[in-house]
Each structure stands twice: as C-alpha cells, then as structure tokens.
Short mmCIF file of C-alpha atoms in Angstrom, two decimals:
data_model
loop_
_atom_site.label_atom_id
_atom_site.label_comp_id
_atom_site.label_asym_id
_atom_site.label_seq_id
_atom_site.Cartn_x
_atom_site.Cartn_y
_atom_site.Cartn_z
CA MET A 989 -0.06 0.11 0.09
CA LYS A 990 1.00 3.54 -0.54
CA ALA A 991 1.71 5.37 2.72
CA LEU A 992 1.57 8.69 0.54
CA GLU A 993 0.24 9.82 -2.70
CA VAL A 994 0.79 13.34 -3.93
CA SER A 995 -0.72 14.42 -7.18
CA HIS A 996 -0.31 17.77 -9.18
CA ILE A 997 0.28 19.91 -6.09
CA TYR A 998 0.47 23.83 -6.83
CA LYS A 999 1.09 26.49 -4.38
CA THR A 1000 1.80 30.10 -4.49
CA TYR A 1001 2.39 33.03 -2.20
CA ASN A 1002 1.35 36.10 -3.60
CA ASP A 1003 3.28 36.23 -7.06
CA ILE A 1004 5.87 33.62 -5.94
CA THR A 1005 5.49 29.92 -7.04
CA ALA A 1006 6.39 27.84 -4.33
CA LEU A 1007 5.33 24.25 -5.76
CA LYS A 1008 4.57 23.66 -9.24
CA ASP A 1009 2.80 20.30 -10.24
CA VAL A 1010 4.49 18.10 -7.51
CA SER A 1011 3.52 14.53 -7.70
CA PHE A 1012 5.11 11.40 -6.09
CA ASN A 1013 4.32 8.43 -3.84
CA VAL A 1014 5.99 7.02 -0.80
CA ALA A 1015 5.47 3.26 -0.01
CA GLU A 1016 4.64 2.05 3.30
CA GLY A 1017 7.88 1.50 5.50
CA GLU A 1018 10.03 3.67 3.07
CA LEU A 1019 12.65 6.20 4.27
CA PHE A 1020 12.09 9.01 1.56
CA GLY A 1021 13.95 11.98 1.17
CA LEU A 1022 13.14 15.66 0.01
CA ILE A 1023 16.41 17.09 -1.32
CA GLY A 1024 16.78 20.65 -2.35
CA PRO A 1025 18.26 23.85 -1.29
CA ASP A 1026 16.54 26.72 0.58
CA GLY A 1027 13.70 27.98 -1.19
CA ALA A 1028 13.02 24.98 -3.19
CA GLY A 1029 9.78 24.32 -1.44
CA LYS A 1030 10.52 21.38 0.85
CA THR A 1031 8.77 23.11 4.09
CA SER A 1032 5.70 24.16 2.01
CA LEU A 1033 5.32 20.73 0.66
CA ILE A 1034 5.79 19.06 3.89
CA ARG A 1035 3.30 21.56 5.48
CA ILE A 1036 0.71 20.74 2.89
CA ILE A 1037 1.00 17.02 3.27
CA ILE A 1038 0.67 17.25 7.19
CA THR A 1039 -2.53 19.25 7.02
CA LEU A 1040 -1.06 22.51 8.09
CA LEU A 1041 -1.35 24.48 4.84
CA LEU A 1042 -3.79 24.13 1.83
CA ALA A 1043 -2.65 23.91 -1.48
CA ASP A 1044 -3.90 25.91 -4.45
CA SER A 1045 -4.84 22.85 -6.24
CA GLY A 1046 -3.89 19.12 -6.52
CA GLU A 1047 -4.68 16.13 -4.24
CA ILE A 1048 -3.01 14.31 -1.53
CA HIS A 1049 -3.78 11.03 0.19
CA LEU A 1050 -1.95 10.17 3.26
CA LEU A 1051 -2.59 6.87 4.68
CA GLY A 1052 -5.28 6.61 2.19
CA LYS A 1053 -7.08 9.77 3.31
CA ASP A 1054 -7.40 12.84 1.91
CA VAL A 1055 -5.55 15.48 3.92
CA VAL A 1056 -8.03 18.24 3.52
CA LYS A 1057 -11.11 16.21 4.44
CA GLU A 1058 -9.75 13.93 6.81
CA TYR A 1059 -7.24 16.14 8.68
CA LYS A 1060 -8.52 15.10 12.14
CA TYR A 1061 -8.03 11.50 11.66
CA LEU A 1062 -4.92 11.96 10.30
CA ARG A 1063 -3.24 14.47 12.69
CA SER A 1064 -3.01 11.68 15.42
CA ARG A 1065 -1.32 9.24 13.19
CA ILE A 1066 1.75 11.57 12.07
CA GLY A 1067 4.60 12.78 13.71
CA TYR A 1068 6.23 16.01 12.83
CA MET A 1069 9.57 17.78 13.68
CA PRO A 1070 9.86 21.10 12.18
CA GLY A 1071 12.96 22.60 10.92
CA ARG A 1072 13.17 25.21 13.85
CA PHE A 1073 13.52 23.92 17.31
CA SER A 1074 9.79 24.28 18.45
CA LEU A 1075 9.53 22.61 21.86
CA TYR A 1076 8.98 24.58 25.07
CA SER A 1077 12.35 25.93 26.17
CA ASP A 1078 11.16 26.97 29.45
CA LEU A 1079 10.26 23.30 30.53
CA THR A 1080 12.46 20.57 31.00
CA VAL A 1081 13.29 17.68 28.93
CA LEU A 1082 10.90 15.31 30.73
CA GLU A 1083 8.01 18.14 30.87
CA ASN A 1084 8.18 18.75 27.33
CA LEU A 1085 7.88 14.69 26.78
CA ASN A 1086 5.17 14.38 29.07
CA PHE A 1087 3.34 17.58 27.32
CA PHE A 1088 3.33 15.87 24.02
CA ALA A 1089 2.36 12.48 25.24
CA THR A 1090 -0.52 13.99 27.07
CA VAL A 1091 -1.68 16.08 24.14
CA PHE A 1092 -1.99 12.89 22.05
CA GLY A 1093 -3.94 11.13 24.83
CA THR A 1094 -1.16 8.79 25.63
CA SER A 1095 1.66 8.25 28.26
CA ILE A 1096 5.51 8.04 27.97
CA GLU A 1097 5.35 4.64 29.42
CA ALA A 1098 2.95 3.32 26.70
CA ASN A 1099 5.15 3.99 23.95
CA TYR A 1100 8.71 4.02 25.83
CA ASN A 1101 9.78 1.15 23.80
CA LEU A 1102 9.68 2.98 20.49
CA ILE A 1103 11.79 6.08 21.58
CA LYS A 1104 13.99 4.10 24.38
CA ASN A 1105 17.22 4.06 22.28
CA ILE A 1106 16.98 7.81 21.30
CA TYR A 1107 15.53 9.18 24.76
CA SER A 1108 18.07 6.91 27.04
CA GLN A 1109 20.79 9.13 25.44
CA ILE A 1110 19.20 12.39 26.84
CA GLU A 1111 17.51 10.91 29.85
CA MET A 1112 20.28 11.84 32.26
CA PHE A 1113 19.56 15.36 31.27
CA LYS A 1114 15.59 14.97 31.87
CA ASP A 1115 15.48 17.51 34.60
CA ARG A 1116 17.23 20.29 32.48
CA LYS A 1117 15.39 22.97 30.67
CA ALA A 1118 14.99 22.26 26.86
CA GLY A 1119 16.25 25.44 26.00
CA ASP A 1120 19.76 24.79 27.69
CA LEU A 1121 20.47 21.68 25.77
CA SER A 1122 23.05 21.39 23.02
CA GLY A 1123 21.99 21.39 19.13
CA GLY A 1124 22.52 17.51 19.07
CA MET A 1125 20.39 16.88 22.18
CA LYS A 1126 17.48 19.13 21.37
CA GLN A 1127 17.38 17.13 18.07
CA LYS A 1128 17.03 13.95 19.96
CA LEU A 1129 14.40 15.50 22.18
CA GLY A 1130 12.60 16.72 19.06
CA LEU A 1131 12.47 13.43 17.82
CA SER A 1132 11.32 11.77 20.82
CA CYS A 1133 8.42 14.30 21.22
CA ALA A 1134 7.51 13.75 17.49
CA LEU A 1135 7.18 9.93 18.14
CA ILE A 1136 5.81 9.67 21.58
CA HIS A 1137 2.29 8.95 20.14
CA LYS A 1138 3.57 6.14 17.85
CA PRO A 1139 2.94 7.90 14.60
CA GLU A 1140 2.64 5.75 11.43
CA VAL A 1141 4.21 8.19 9.29
CA LEU A 1142 7.00 10.76 10.39
CA PHE A 1143 7.71 13.97 8.92
CA LEU A 1144 11.26 15.56 9.64
CA ASP A 1145 12.01 18.91 8.35
CA GLU A 1146 15.52 19.63 7.96
CA PRO A 1147 16.61 17.71 11.21
CA THR A 1148 20.20 18.07 10.41
CA THR A 1149 20.86 21.37 9.44
CA GLY A 1150 23.37 23.14 11.81
CA VAL A 1151 24.26 19.88 13.59
CA ASP A 1152 27.82 18.42 13.59
CA ALA A 1153 28.76 15.57 11.37
CA VAL A 1154 29.03 13.05 14.37
CA SER A 1155 25.47 14.00 15.35
CA ARG A 1156 24.29 14.15 11.84
CA LYS A 1157 25.66 10.38 11.42
CA GLU A 1158 23.92 9.43 14.57
CA PHE A 1159 20.74 10.84 13.66
CA TRP A 1160 20.58 8.96 10.19
CA GLU A 1161 21.27 5.86 12.34
CA MET A 1162 18.26 6.55 14.49
CA LEU A 1163 16.05 6.81 11.50
CA GLN A 1164 17.34 3.64 10.13
CA GLU A 1165 16.26 1.97 13.45
CA LEU A 1166 12.74 3.59 13.05
CA LYS A 1167 12.20 2.46 9.67
CA GLN A 1168 13.09 -1.08 10.96
CA LYS A 1169 10.19 -0.57 13.26
CA GLY A 1170 7.85 -0.01 10.27
CA ILE A 1171 7.45 3.48 10.62
CA THR A 1172 7.23 5.49 7.20
CA ILE A 1173 9.59 8.35 7.21
CA ILE A 1174 9.51 11.45 4.98
CA VAL A 1175 12.68 13.55 5.80
CA SER A 1176 14.01 16.87 3.87
CA THR A 1177 17.47 18.17 3.82
CA PRO A 1178 19.47 20.68 1.77
CA TYR A 1179 22.56 18.61 2.15
CA MET A 1180 23.04 16.74 -1.05
CA ASP A 1181 25.41 14.04 0.59
CA GLU A 1182 22.56 12.86 2.96
CA ALA A 1183 20.79 11.48 -0.31
CA GLU A 1184 22.47 8.17 -0.09
CA MET A 1185 20.92 7.45 3.33
CA CYS A 1186 17.56 7.37 1.78
CA ASP A 1187 15.83 4.62 0.21
CA ARG A 1188 14.44 7.04 -2.68
CA VAL A 1189 14.88 10.67 -2.84
CA ALA A 1190 12.89 13.56 -4.94
CA LEU A 1191 15.28 16.12 -5.95
CA LEU A 1192 13.57 19.53 -5.70
CA GLN A 1193 14.54 22.93 -7.17
CA LYS A 1194 12.26 26.07 -7.46
CA GLY A 1195 9.19 24.12 -6.52
CA GLU A 1196 9.47 21.46 -9.14
CA ILE A 1197 10.60 17.91 -8.69
CA MET A 1198 13.71 17.27 -11.04
CA SER A 1199 14.27 13.51 -10.37
CA ILE A 1200 12.75 10.92 -8.34
CA ASP A 1201 14.50 7.68 -7.89
CA THR A 1202 17.05 5.81 -5.56
CA PRO A 1203 20.27 7.63 -5.16
CA GLN A 1204 22.25 4.90 -7.17
CA ASN A 1205 19.77 5.16 -10.02
CA ILE A 1206 20.15 8.96 -10.11
CA ILE A 1207 23.94 8.75 -10.20
CA ASN A 1208 23.75 6.00 -12.77
CA GLU A 1209 21.74 8.14 -14.93
CA PHE A 1210 24.39 10.90 -15.03
CA SER A 1211 24.83 10.98 -18.59
CA GLU A 1212 28.17 12.01 -19.18
CA GLU A 1213 31.72 11.41 -17.86
CA LEU A 1214 33.10 13.47 -14.87
CA ILE A 1215 36.44 14.07 -15.04
CA GLU A 1216 39.06 14.95 -12.45
CA ILE A 1217 42.31 17.04 -13.62
CA LYS A 1218 45.29 17.65 -11.59
CA THR A 1219 47.51 20.28 -12.49
CA PRO A 1220 49.78 23.03 -10.82
CA ASP A 1221 48.13 25.77 -12.81
CA LEU A 1222 44.46 25.32 -11.36
CA TYR A 1223 43.24 28.61 -11.90
CA GLU A 1224 44.46 29.19 -15.31
CA VAL A 1225 43.28 25.63 -16.74
CA LYS A 1226 39.69 25.96 -15.19
CA GLU A 1227 39.49 29.32 -16.81
CA LYS A 1228 40.52 27.95 -20.34
CA LEU A 1229 38.15 25.19 -20.05
CA ARG A 1230 35.39 27.46 -19.24
CA LEU A 1231 35.92 29.42 -22.56
CA GLU A 1232 36.34 26.21 -24.58
CA PHE A 1233 33.48 24.21 -23.03
CA GLY A 1234 31.02 26.70 -21.16
CA LYS A 1235 30.82 28.25 -17.61
CA ASN A 1236 29.36 25.22 -16.04
CA SER A 1237 31.98 22.67 -17.39
CA ALA A 1238 34.70 23.21 -15.02
CA PHE A 1239 34.96 23.87 -11.11
CA MET A 1240 37.76 23.91 -8.65
CA PHE A 1241 37.73 21.09 -6.10
CA GLY A 1242 40.59 21.82 -3.81
CA GLN A 1243 43.59 20.61 -5.58
CA SER A 1244 42.11 19.37 -8.66
CA ILE A 1245 39.47 20.39 -11.16
CA HIS A 1246 36.24 18.66 -11.96
CA PHE A 1247 35.07 18.79 -15.74
CA SER A 1248 32.23 17.58 -17.50
CA THR A 1249 30.62 18.51 -20.70
CA SER A 1250 27.34 17.62 -22.35
CA SER A 1251 29.08 15.63 -25.22
CA LYS A 1252 28.64 12.41 -24.31
CA SER A 1253 31.67 10.11 -23.42
CA LYS A 1254 35.09 10.29 -24.96
CA SER A 1255 35.57 13.52 -22.95
CA LYS A 1256 38.76 12.26 -21.69
CA GLU A 1257 40.25 12.02 -25.18
CA LEU A 1258 38.72 15.30 -26.16
CA LEU A 1259 40.47 16.85 -22.86
CA ASN A 1260 43.79 15.28 -23.61
CA GLU A 1261 43.86 16.64 -27.05
CA PHE A 1262 43.00 20.07 -25.70
CA PHE A 1263 45.60 20.13 -23.05
CA GLU A 1264 48.18 19.06 -25.70
CA GLU A 1265 47.06 21.61 -28.32
CA ASN A 1266 47.48 24.31 -25.44
CA ASN A 1267 50.62 23.10 -23.88
CA PHE A 1268 49.29 22.88 -20.52
CA ASN A 1269 51.12 21.22 -17.72
CA ILE A 1270 48.69 18.48 -16.64
CA GLU A 1271 49.47 15.80 -13.89
CA SER A 1272 46.65 13.33 -14.29
CA VAL A 1273 43.34 13.09 -15.99
CA ASN A 1274 40.87 10.68 -14.40
CA ILE A 1275 37.15 9.44 -14.72
CA ILE A 1276 35.73 9.79 -11.35
CA GLU A 1277 32.13 8.80 -10.07
CA PRO A 1278 29.89 11.60 -9.89
CA ASN A 1279 27.85 12.22 -6.52
CA ILE A 1280 24.34 13.66 -5.90
CA GLU A 1281 25.54 17.04 -6.02
CA ASP A 1282 26.83 16.71 -9.47
CA CYS A 1283 23.69 15.24 -10.60
CA PHE A 1284 21.74 17.93 -9.18
CA ILE A 1285 23.84 20.56 -11.03
CA LYS A 1286 23.30 18.60 -14.29
CA LEU A 1287 19.67 18.40 -13.84
CA MET A 1288 19.33 22.29 -13.01
CA THR A 1289 21.31 23.11 -15.97
CA LYS A 1290 19.73 20.84 -18.36
CA ASP A 1291 17.05 23.35 -19.61
CA SER A 1292 19.02 26.44 -19.53
CA MET B 295 52.64 25.04 -5.48
CA VAL B 296 55.05 24.41 -2.74
CA ASP B 297 56.62 27.76 -3.48
CA LYS B 298 53.32 29.61 -3.37
CA TYR B 299 52.68 28.55 0.41
CA GLN B 300 55.90 29.13 1.82
CA ASN B 301 54.98 32.21 3.85
CA SER B 302 53.22 31.54 6.84
CA ILE B 303 50.53 34.05 7.38
CA ILE B 304 49.28 32.02 10.55
CA LYS B 305 51.72 30.87 12.92
CA VAL B 306 50.51 28.84 16.05
CA ARG B 307 52.73 27.32 18.56
CA GLY B 308 51.74 25.34 21.57
CA LEU B 309 48.33 27.45 21.97
CA THR B 310 46.32 26.52 24.81
CA LYS B 311 43.18 27.76 26.52
CA ARG B 312 41.72 26.81 29.73
CA PHE B 313 38.61 27.83 31.34
CA GLY B 314 39.11 26.81 35.14
CA LYS B 315 40.09 23.04 34.95
CA PHE B 316 38.69 22.50 31.50
CA THR B 317 41.23 22.77 28.67
CA ALA B 318 39.36 23.91 25.76
CA VAL B 319 42.23 24.11 23.39
CA ASP B 320 45.11 22.04 24.08
CA ASN B 321 48.59 22.67 22.64
CA LEU B 322 47.82 23.40 18.90
CA ASN B 323 50.60 23.69 16.41
CA PHE B 324 50.29 24.71 12.89
CA ASP B 325 50.87 26.92 10.06
CA VAL B 326 48.60 28.41 7.39
CA SER B 327 50.41 29.76 4.25
CA GLN B 328 49.55 32.86 2.20
CA SER B 329 46.92 31.98 -0.40
CA GLU B 330 45.92 28.83 1.13
CA ILE B 331 42.39 27.81 1.84
CA PHE B 332 42.68 25.97 5.29
CA GLY B 333 39.69 23.94 6.56
CA PHE B 334 39.50 24.03 10.27
CA LEU B 335 37.18 21.47 11.39
CA GLY B 336 35.78 19.80 14.45
CA ALA B 337 32.52 18.39 16.09
CA ASN B 338 30.66 20.80 18.51
CA GLY B 339 32.64 21.32 21.64
CA ALA B 340 35.89 20.22 19.84
CA GLY B 341 37.39 23.86 20.57
CA LYS B 342 37.02 25.29 17.20
CA THR B 343 35.45 28.38 18.31
CA THR B 344 37.67 29.10 21.19
CA ALA B 345 40.68 28.69 18.92
CA ILE B 346 39.17 31.18 16.27
CA LYS B 347 38.20 33.83 18.86
CA ILE B 348 41.89 33.58 19.81
CA LEU B 349 43.09 34.00 16.10
CA CYS B 350 40.75 36.81 15.42
CA GLY B 351 42.01 38.70 18.36
CA LEU B 352 39.08 38.29 20.51
CA SER B 353 40.26 36.55 23.17
CA SER B 354 43.72 35.72 24.82
CA PRO B 355 45.31 32.37 25.10
CA SER B 356 46.44 30.87 28.51
CA GLU B 357 49.61 29.56 27.09
CA GLY B 358 51.78 29.32 23.93
CA ASN B 359 52.08 31.54 21.13
CA ALA B 360 50.29 32.75 17.78
CA GLU B 361 50.95 35.13 14.97
CA VAL B 362 48.32 36.41 12.56
CA ALA B 363 49.13 38.26 9.52
CA GLY B 364 52.52 39.07 11.44
CA PHE B 365 50.67 40.30 14.58
CA ASP B 366 51.01 38.70 18.01
CA VAL B 367 47.64 37.45 19.55
CA TYR B 368 48.31 38.58 23.01
CA LYS B 369 49.58 42.29 22.34
CA GLN B 370 48.50 43.21 18.94
CA THR B 371 44.87 42.29 18.54
CA GLU B 372 43.82 45.70 17.11
CA ASN B 373 46.07 45.19 14.12
CA ILE B 374 44.92 41.74 13.87
CA LYS B 375 41.15 42.71 13.46
CA LYS B 376 42.19 45.50 10.78
CA ASN B 377 43.89 42.94 8.77
CA ILE B 378 41.12 40.15 8.86
CA GLY B 379 37.61 39.67 7.45
CA TYR B 380 35.05 37.55 8.90
CA MET B 381 31.88 36.29 7.34
CA SER B 382 29.48 33.62 8.95
CA GLN B 383 26.25 31.96 7.85
CA SER B 384 24.38 33.26 10.70
CA PHE B 385 25.38 36.98 10.58
CA SER B 386 26.63 38.94 7.52
CA LEU B 387 24.62 41.78 6.14
CA TYR B 388 22.13 44.43 7.35
CA GLU B 389 18.48 43.07 6.20
CA ASP B 390 17.19 46.48 6.32
CA MET B 391 19.80 48.27 4.37
CA THR B 392 20.54 48.05 0.52
CA ILE B 393 23.27 46.41 -0.92
CA VAL B 394 25.33 49.40 -1.60
CA GLU B 395 24.66 50.94 1.95
CA ASN B 396 26.05 47.75 3.24
CA ILE B 397 29.17 47.90 1.15
CA ARG B 398 29.66 51.70 2.15
CA PHE B 399 29.10 50.84 5.98
CA TYR B 400 31.62 48.05 6.04
CA GLY B 401 34.04 50.18 4.09
CA GLY B 402 33.44 52.88 6.50
CA ILE B 403 34.38 50.67 9.35
CA TYR B 404 37.57 49.56 8.03
CA GLY B 405 38.49 53.26 7.13
CA MET B 406 38.69 52.82 3.51
CA PRO B 407 39.33 56.13 1.56
CA LEU B 408 36.30 57.08 -0.48
CA THR B 409 37.60 57.09 -4.06
CA LEU B 410 38.93 53.46 -3.30
CA LEU B 411 35.71 52.34 -1.91
CA LYS B 412 33.74 53.54 -4.99
CA GLU B 413 36.09 51.75 -7.27
CA ARG B 414 36.05 48.72 -5.35
CA THR B 415 32.24 48.89 -5.03
CA ASN B 416 31.72 49.29 -8.66
CA HIS B 417 34.10 46.50 -9.43
CA MET B 418 32.52 44.01 -6.91
CA LEU B 419 28.72 44.89 -8.24
CA ASN B 420 29.98 44.23 -11.76
CA ARG B 421 31.80 41.12 -10.95
CA LEU B 422 28.80 39.79 -9.03
CA LYS B 423 26.29 41.09 -11.90
CA MET B 424 24.36 43.06 -9.13
CA THR B 425 24.84 46.60 -10.47
CA GLU B 426 21.32 47.02 -11.39
CA TYR B 427 20.19 45.90 -8.05
CA ALA B 428 22.57 48.07 -5.77
CA ASN B 429 19.45 49.81 -4.15
CA LYS B 430 17.68 46.59 -3.32
CA LEU B 431 17.49 45.70 0.46
CA ILE B 432 19.06 42.69 1.46
CA LYS B 433 16.08 41.09 2.94
CA GLU B 434 14.69 41.29 -0.82
CA ILE B 435 17.57 39.39 -2.60
CA PRO B 436 18.11 35.45 -2.72
CA LEU B 437 20.13 33.48 -0.11
CA GLY B 438 22.76 32.53 -2.75
CA TRP B 439 23.31 36.43 -3.59
CA LYS B 440 23.54 37.55 0.01
CA GLN B 441 26.17 34.83 0.55
CA LYS B 442 28.15 35.98 -2.52
CA LEU B 443 27.73 39.46 -1.48
CA ALA B 444 28.86 38.66 2.08
CA PHE B 445 32.09 37.28 1.22
CA SER B 446 32.75 40.13 -1.27
CA VAL B 447 31.94 42.75 1.50
CA ALA B 448 34.35 40.78 3.79
CA THR B 449 37.06 40.96 1.44
CA LEU B 450 36.55 44.52 0.44
CA HIS B 451 39.26 46.02 2.51
CA ARG B 452 41.52 43.28 1.12
CA PRO B 453 42.45 41.59 4.42
CA LYS B 454 45.26 39.44 4.66
CA ILE B 455 43.17 36.38 5.95
CA VAL B 456 39.30 36.10 5.77
CA PHE B 457 37.66 33.70 8.22
CA LEU B 458 34.62 31.86 6.99
CA ASP B 459 32.02 30.08 9.43
CA GLU B 460 29.82 27.44 7.15
CA PRO B 461 29.88 29.86 4.41
CA THR B 462 27.61 27.74 2.00
CA GLY B 463 25.14 26.17 4.09
CA GLY B 464 21.66 25.70 2.43
CA VAL B 465 22.10 27.07 -0.99
CA ASP B 466 21.85 25.24 -4.27
CA PRO B 467 24.92 23.70 -5.71
CA ILE B 468 25.48 26.02 -8.62
CA THR B 469 25.57 28.93 -6.28
CA ARG B 470 27.77 27.20 -3.86
CA ARG B 471 30.16 26.59 -6.70
CA GLN B 472 30.07 30.19 -7.87
CA PHE B 473 30.59 31.13 -4.29
CA TRP B 474 33.84 28.79 -4.34
CA ASP B 475 34.86 30.62 -7.42
CA LEU B 476 34.79 33.81 -5.68
CA ILE B 477 37.18 32.17 -2.97
CA TYR B 478 39.73 30.92 -5.41
CA GLU B 479 39.38 34.32 -7.11
CA ALA B 480 40.24 35.76 -3.44
CA ILE B 481 43.33 33.39 -2.92
CA ASP B 482 44.57 34.31 -6.45
CA ILE B 483 45.17 38.03 -5.34
CA GLY B 484 46.92 36.58 -2.32
CA ILE B 485 44.11 36.48 0.37
CA THR B 486 44.13 33.55 2.72
CA VAL B 487 40.99 31.75 3.67
CA PHE B 488 40.24 29.83 6.71
CA VAL B 489 37.05 28.12 6.77
CA THR B 490 35.18 26.31 9.51
CA THR B 491 32.27 24.23 8.85
CA HIS B 492 30.32 21.20 9.96
CA TYR B 493 29.86 20.04 6.35
CA MET B 494 32.53 17.58 5.13
CA ASP B 495 31.86 18.14 1.59
CA GLU B 496 32.87 21.81 1.98
CA ALA B 497 36.19 20.48 3.43
CA GLU B 498 36.84 18.93 -0.07
CA TYR B 499 37.20 22.30 -1.77
CA CYS B 500 40.15 23.15 1.03
CA HIS B 501 43.87 22.87 0.03
CA ARG B 502 44.59 21.52 3.57
CA VAL B 503 42.03 20.50 6.57
CA SER B 504 42.66 20.03 10.26
CA ILE B 505 40.22 18.09 12.15
CA MET B 506 40.06 19.05 16.05
CA VAL B 507 39.07 16.29 18.62
CA ASP B 508 38.68 17.15 22.25
CA GLY B 509 40.80 20.49 22.02
CA LYS B 510 43.52 18.97 20.05
CA ILE B 511 44.48 18.71 16.11
CA ALA B 512 43.92 15.00 15.61
CA ALA B 513 44.67 15.47 11.95
CA LEU B 514 46.22 17.79 9.54
CA ASP B 515 46.72 17.24 5.65
CA THR B 516 45.43 17.81 2.24
CA PRO B 517 41.89 16.08 1.71
CA ASP B 518 43.56 13.52 -0.66
CA ASN B 519 46.09 12.40 1.77
CA LEU B 520 43.77 12.34 4.60
CA LYS B 521 41.43 10.10 2.48
CA GLN B 522 44.30 7.81 1.71
CA GLN B 523 45.49 7.55 5.05
CA TYR B 524 42.43 6.76 6.52
CA ASN B 525 41.21 4.51 3.70
CA ALA B 526 38.07 6.73 3.41
CA LYS B 527 36.03 7.50 0.35
CA SER B 528 35.08 10.96 1.54
CA MET B 529 36.09 13.68 4.05
CA ASN B 530 32.95 12.71 6.13
CA GLU B 531 34.33 9.20 6.64
CA VAL B 532 37.81 10.43 7.72
CA PHE B 533 36.04 12.93 10.09
CA LEU B 534 33.70 10.15 11.73
CA GLN B 535 36.71 7.77 12.03
CA LEU B 536 38.47 10.52 14.01
CA ALA B 537 35.64 12.19 15.94
CA ARG B 538 34.05 8.87 17.28
CA LYS B 539 36.90 7.24 18.18
CA LYS B 540 36.58 8.64 21.80
#
C-alpha cells in the first residue's frame, strides 16, 4: 500500500510560485528524502502534506485519506519535527515529553519502547530545561516528542541543519532503526550528501521535482563522464576550460578541477587533445564517479 | 604549489586555552600559508570556536604563541582585527539596508578612502552582476546572492586573511560552486582563507584540512592524503573515524 500519494500540487504565495505540479508516492515503510536547497519548496510541501497548509490545487492522500477532508483523523497518526526547534524552552526535557504524550492522549510509558534508544541518550538530562540543551540533544528530544504518540508516518523538516557531522551520522542511524520498526519516514534536507541515506529521493528545485529515484539510479543516470584534472596551474586551466566548453563545465575542488560536458563520453580523449594543443602542464586526468550534487547541477542546467 | 605556500600567514605554537580546570584548546601547533584555503574542522565542543576567537584577536590564550598576519595574539589584537575579514552564515549583512549601503557601511568601518571604496564597489557589483540591483534591500535578495555579497564585503578592505564560518550552508549547488569561484579568485590575489564548517563536502574544497578532537588537532593534511591515510572515500568518513573514536 502507498503511505502517501501526492498528485499535481500547486502552491503560490502572492506572485511567488512555491510548488509547481508536484507529484510523487511514498510506499509504506519507506525512508524517503526531499532534497533541495533553501527556497526549493521543501517546507511548503511538508506542511501541505501534514494538513497545516492548503494547496492551491492538487490532491494528497496520506494513509489512504484525503489530507483536506480528513485532517482530524490524520493529525493523530503523523509525527512532525519542524526545522526550527519548536519545543518549550522553559519546560524541562521530561516535561516536554510528558506534554506531547498527554496532548495525544497517551503516556511516555505506553510507547517508551519506540523512543528508548533515542531518549536514553538524553535521559540523564531529564530535569534540564530544553532551551539549555546542545544542538544534538535538542534534536534527540525533538525526535522523541514527535514519536511519543507512535505515529505511522514521521515527517522531519531539515533535522540535520546546523548539527555537526557526528550528530548527523547518529541521527541517520536512529532513522534507520525507526524504519526497521515499520514507520514510514519522509525527511527533507539541503545537504546533497545525505541522499544516500534514503531509500528513494526527490530532487527539488524552485518548486519542481527534477528527479525521483533511488540515489544509486540517479547517479547511474548521470549522462556523461565526470573527470578529475590535476595540474599545478589550477586557476588558469579552469578558466581556459570554461572558455572552450562553457561556464558550467569546470569547477575547482581543492587541489583538482572537476570537468564535464554535455558531449557524451570520450571527454577524456577530448580533454587530452585540448591540453596538448594548449601545452598545459597536466599531472593527471581521471574519470571519477559523480555524486548527487553533480547530478543535481546537471539537472538544474539541463534546460538552460 | 610548494613555493606559493611558503610564507606562513598564521603561525600557531603550543596554543592553549583553559577555562578553570577545563582545557578547551590543548597545545595547538600549525601554520597556514599565504593564499591557502585552510579548513578548520571539528565536532561541536571540540574547541574550534575558542581557537578562532584567539586567532581573530577576541580572546587571549592561556599559554603558547600565535601570530596572525604578522601580529601577536596577546599584544596586537587591534592590528589583527584590521587585517582580517569575517563572514558567517548566521550573520553577515544588514537586512534593512540596501546592497550599496551595506558595502559603504563596511568600507567605512575599515576606514577605506572614499575614492577607493567607490572603485571597489563598482568593481564588486560588476563582478557579481548586481549593479542594477544596488539599491535593493538585503532582505529582498535570494540567499545565494547574500552569501556571495557577504563574502565580497568581507574581503572589500583586502584583508590578509578572511575567516569563513559555514559559508555555503543551504544554497543550491550551482550557487555554491559560484561562491567557491569567488574564494579561488580571492586566493589568486593573495588572500588567505580560513574555513570552519560542519559539512565535510565543504572540506573537499580546501587545500589542507585540520580536524580538532577534544581540544587537540587529531589530523592535518590535504583532503586527498587524509582520505588515503584513513582509507576513506570521503572527508565525512575521515571525520567520523577521528571524531567518534573517543
């Protein structure tokens, strides 16, 4: 069964189009990622799905129910962790958790099993005010509060923004555990490298979905070769490549240049010829595997 | 490349900072060369902020020495401040002022002569393709523009070193690469770039990267060498191996 079916969603704010013909499905038990930069429409989309915002047009079924007509049914069955820390700073860790359990007519004890692995990491601070927690701990408390009523679908809006790499890693491990327990998870992030933690992802840009697939398939569909060039004259070589092959063909990456063109394959031969003609001092030219960010850029520049 | 980085613009020797019994920064030793992009990484609480505050002349060390742009971190903090630029993601420009007002404001703070300021303003707006938007308020322009502008403003007075704190969080990947283009242009005119970030893919853009764990530098090398040494595919893997070892 589909946990979520989104069809042809449009949303505008005054004259700004936030979402344009967005459609996708999420299967039950799937860990689904909405990947896109600030302003791509991630938050609007999540808020429309979880019944907090109305779309201009289009339809959404969550757990088989229409999100506009059956919002009351749905609200008790979904968990939501917004992008901004939105717990009560003046309440303690335990008071926050108790509050959210009570609002949903349940108790911490009833669903402790579900949050045990997460909450146990902050339980020693249960009498500390939520506002005094570190970023990583706030995030764990936020997740505990979003789970305490045992939701069937969990929505997380940019849960890892501003958290350090260790906490981020731990957070994704927690999501994997929740997935094992059968919870459907929809998570948004501006960080392209987090795509690989998801079963499937939608790449979102300016309110439109550019691609939906497994991270590996998206990478496999990168239609050209990505080439890493090492040279002592990085800046000069990069500039020359751009003049010859276009402004998005070459980018600096620390001690190397990443190069790709829309001409399919053989770009390595093409490059070697170009370097020879121009007498550049080149140390190495290697084909490397693209990452999601490379794919995202390719999709962004496809139409322009 | 070796020749280009021979001049140390930041020299750190035995730098230590204690708060009571807690040692936040523990005997740091490193050099940053002119025109280098130096990544300064570490998990929350590793001591990054404390170390940066010292290097920016905002806090004194408990022990050890450091020179920034040739100035001593104990005695010449005012000189340090004049010779560095700073940009962070959380604060950079005044939202209720226009693009050109922000530029003029920062130029004024650094005491730039009016003619020079005008010349650099025109050049900058031209480079960023923002000339026709010069009178737009900061709050009206997209995030990617703000970040590019904030970086350009932070280097307006041609500091010797510019400190960047998570400079490209949240922007789309093309804008981010354009941002790094600006950074590479800056190093081409001799500016040194000191970057701190939580995002390891930003570390891949740096020439060298140091990783702080519990107040100490646990690793310092080029991203390529670190990946090789730790048998890792990405800087993220390197970082996790070091920071989770505790």
